[in-house]
Tab-separated table of C-alpha atoms in Angstrom:
chain	number	residue	atom	x	y	z
A	1	MET	CA	0.000	0.000	0.000
A	2	PRO	CA	1.533	3.360	-1.011
A	3	ARG	CA	1.975	5.995	1.646
A	4	SER	CA	-0.213	9.083	1.569
A	5	ALA	CA	1.092	12.144	-0.256
A	6	LYS	CA	2.352	15.097	1.770
A	7	CYS	CA	0.582	18.413	1.398
A	8	ARG	CA	2.592	20.871	-0.644
A	9	LYS	CA	2.961	24.379	0.788
A	10	VAL	CA	1.868	27.265	-1.434
A	11	CYS	CA	2.647	30.893	-0.486
A	12	ALA	CA	-0.738	32.374	-1.419
A	13	GLU	CA	-3.886	31.516	-3.344
A	14	PHE	CA	-3.706	32.163	-7.090
A	15	HIS	CA	-6.306	34.722	-8.162
A	16	HIS	CA	-6.268	33.978	-11.898
A	17	LYS	CA	-7.384	30.396	-12.495
A	18	VAL	CA	-8.683	30.343	-16.085
A	19	PHE	CA	-6.638	31.137	-19.180
A	20	THR	CA	-8.380	30.890	-22.521
A	21	PRO	CA	-7.008	31.257	-26.055
A	22	GLU	CA	-8.872	33.307	-28.656
A	23	ASP	CA	-10.372	30.202	-30.254
A	24	ASN	CA	-11.071	27.699	-27.489
A	25	ARG	CA	-12.698	24.838	-29.362
A	26	LEU	CA	-10.256	22.239	-28.018
A	27	GLY	CA	-11.121	22.486	-24.329
A	28	TYR	CA	-8.900	22.903	-21.295
A	29	ILE	CA	-5.844	21.393	-19.667
A	30	ILE	CA	-6.115	21.125	-15.871
A	31	LEU	CA	-3.007	22.432	-14.110
A	32	SER	CA	-2.970	21.732	-10.371
A	33	VAL	CA	-2.179	24.485	-7.877
A	34	ASP	CA	0.988	22.705	-6.727
A	35	GLU	CA	2.182	22.401	-10.359
A	36	LEU	CA	1.662	26.130	-10.859
A	37	GLU	CA	3.500	26.896	-7.601
A	38	ALA	CA	6.444	24.741	-8.754
A	39	LEU	CA	6.530	26.615	-12.068
A	40	ARG	CA	6.389	29.927	-10.235
A	41	LEU	CA	9.214	29.099	-7.844
A	42	CYS	CA	11.599	27.779	-10.512
A	43	ASP	CA	10.758	29.833	-13.576
A	44	LEU	CA	9.545	33.133	-12.109
A	45	GLU	CA	11.437	33.349	-8.804
A	46	ASN	CA	14.528	31.660	-10.342
A	47	LEU	CA	15.054	29.312	-7.408
A	48	GLU	CA	17.069	26.119	-7.660
A	49	GLN	CA	14.944	22.968	-7.406
A	50	GLU	CA	16.423	22.071	-4.002
A	51	ASP	CA	15.464	25.473	-2.514
A	52	ALA	CA	12.024	25.451	-4.141
A	53	ALA	CA	11.357	21.940	-2.814
A	54	LYS	CA	12.200	23.106	0.723
A	55	LYS	CA	9.749	25.993	0.393
A	56	MET	CA	7.010	23.568	-0.641
A	57	GLY	CA	7.936	21.094	2.095
A	58	ILE	CA	8.632	18.174	-0.256
A	59	SER	CA	11.640	16.233	-1.543
A	60	ARG	CA	13.599	17.440	-4.553
A	61	GLY	CA	12.559	14.332	-6.520
A	62	THR	CA	8.870	14.972	-5.854
A	63	PHE	CA	9.341	18.634	-6.739
A	64	GLN	CA	11.011	17.694	-10.021
A	65	ARG	CA	8.138	15.370	-10.982
A	66	ILE	CA	5.578	18.114	-10.193
A	67	LEU	CA	7.607	20.691	-12.150
A	68	TYR	CA	7.992	18.481	-15.234
A	69	SER	CA	4.293	17.625	-15.193
A	70	GLY	CA	3.369	21.318	-14.971
A	71	ARG	CA	5.746	22.250	-17.783
A	72	HIS	CA	4.406	19.461	-19.999
A	73	LYS	CA	0.799	20.542	-19.466
A	74	THR	CA	1.605	24.214	-20.044
A	75	VAL	CA	3.462	23.547	-23.287
A	76	GLU	CA	0.695	21.230	-24.478
A	77	ALA	CA	-1.880	23.968	-23.884
A	78	LEU	CA	0.211	26.629	-25.625
A	79	CYS	CA	1.131	24.482	-28.639
A	80	ASP	CA	-2.302	22.916	-29.140
A	81	GLY	CA	-4.344	26.065	-28.468
A	82	LYS	CA	-6.079	24.740	-25.373
A	83	GLY	CA	-7.125	26.727	-22.320
A	84	ILE	CA	-5.662	26.208	-18.856
A	85	LEU	CA	-7.731	25.675	-15.710
A	86	VAL	CA	-5.865	25.960	-12.401
A	87	GLN	CA	-7.589	23.735	-9.870
A	88	GLY	CA	-7.067	20.889	-7.475
A	89	GLY	CA	-3.883	19.333	-6.206
A	90	ASN	CA	-2.610	18.318	-2.804
A	91	TYR	CA	-1.674	21.650	-1.228
A	92	GLU	CA	-2.150	23.969	1.712
A	93	ILE	CA	-1.753	27.728	1.936
A	94	ALA	CA	1.183	28.612	4.183
A	95	GLU	CA	-0.392	31.766	5.607
A	96	LYS	CA	1.299	32.047	8.996
A	97	ASP	CA	4.456	30.095	8.370
A	98	CYS	CA	5.143	31.102	4.795
A	99	PRO	CA	8.621	29.777	4.017
A	100	CYS	CA	9.499	32.899	2.037
A	101	ASP	CA	12.489	34.309	3.882
A	102	PHE	CA	13.100	36.757	1.031
A	103	GLY	CA	10.868	39.328	-0.648
A	104	CYS	CA	8.659	36.864	-2.538
A	105	LYS	CA	6.918	38.324	-5.612
A	106	ARG	CA	3.833	36.236	-4.855
A	107	CYS	CA	2.955	36.818	-1.230
A	108	LYS	CA	4.860	40.123	-0.980
A	109	ARG	CA	6.310	39.211	2.416
A	110	GLN	CA	9.486	41.031	3.238
A	111	PRO	CA	12.446	39.468	5.063
């Protein structure tokens, strides 16, 4: 029996959850909140995978799998002209104990 998945920590709730191309006849790709957070930490905040994994409270291997899945889904949506819905995932909002010890662009917490 596999062990239960750990909750991934996310700095703040994402406000924009639907992205639609001009011609949306092909439907949507579902991107989980934890996949979007992994993309944000690595590609927007420019963190190394090890540091980003610590912020989310998961192992680097798990982080890498989440990141690659999120990148694959995003590229599929962009190349195939599909919309993106951000929903679901195994996550919790780290409101009080946000691991951002630097001025995070997302939650705007200062060191």
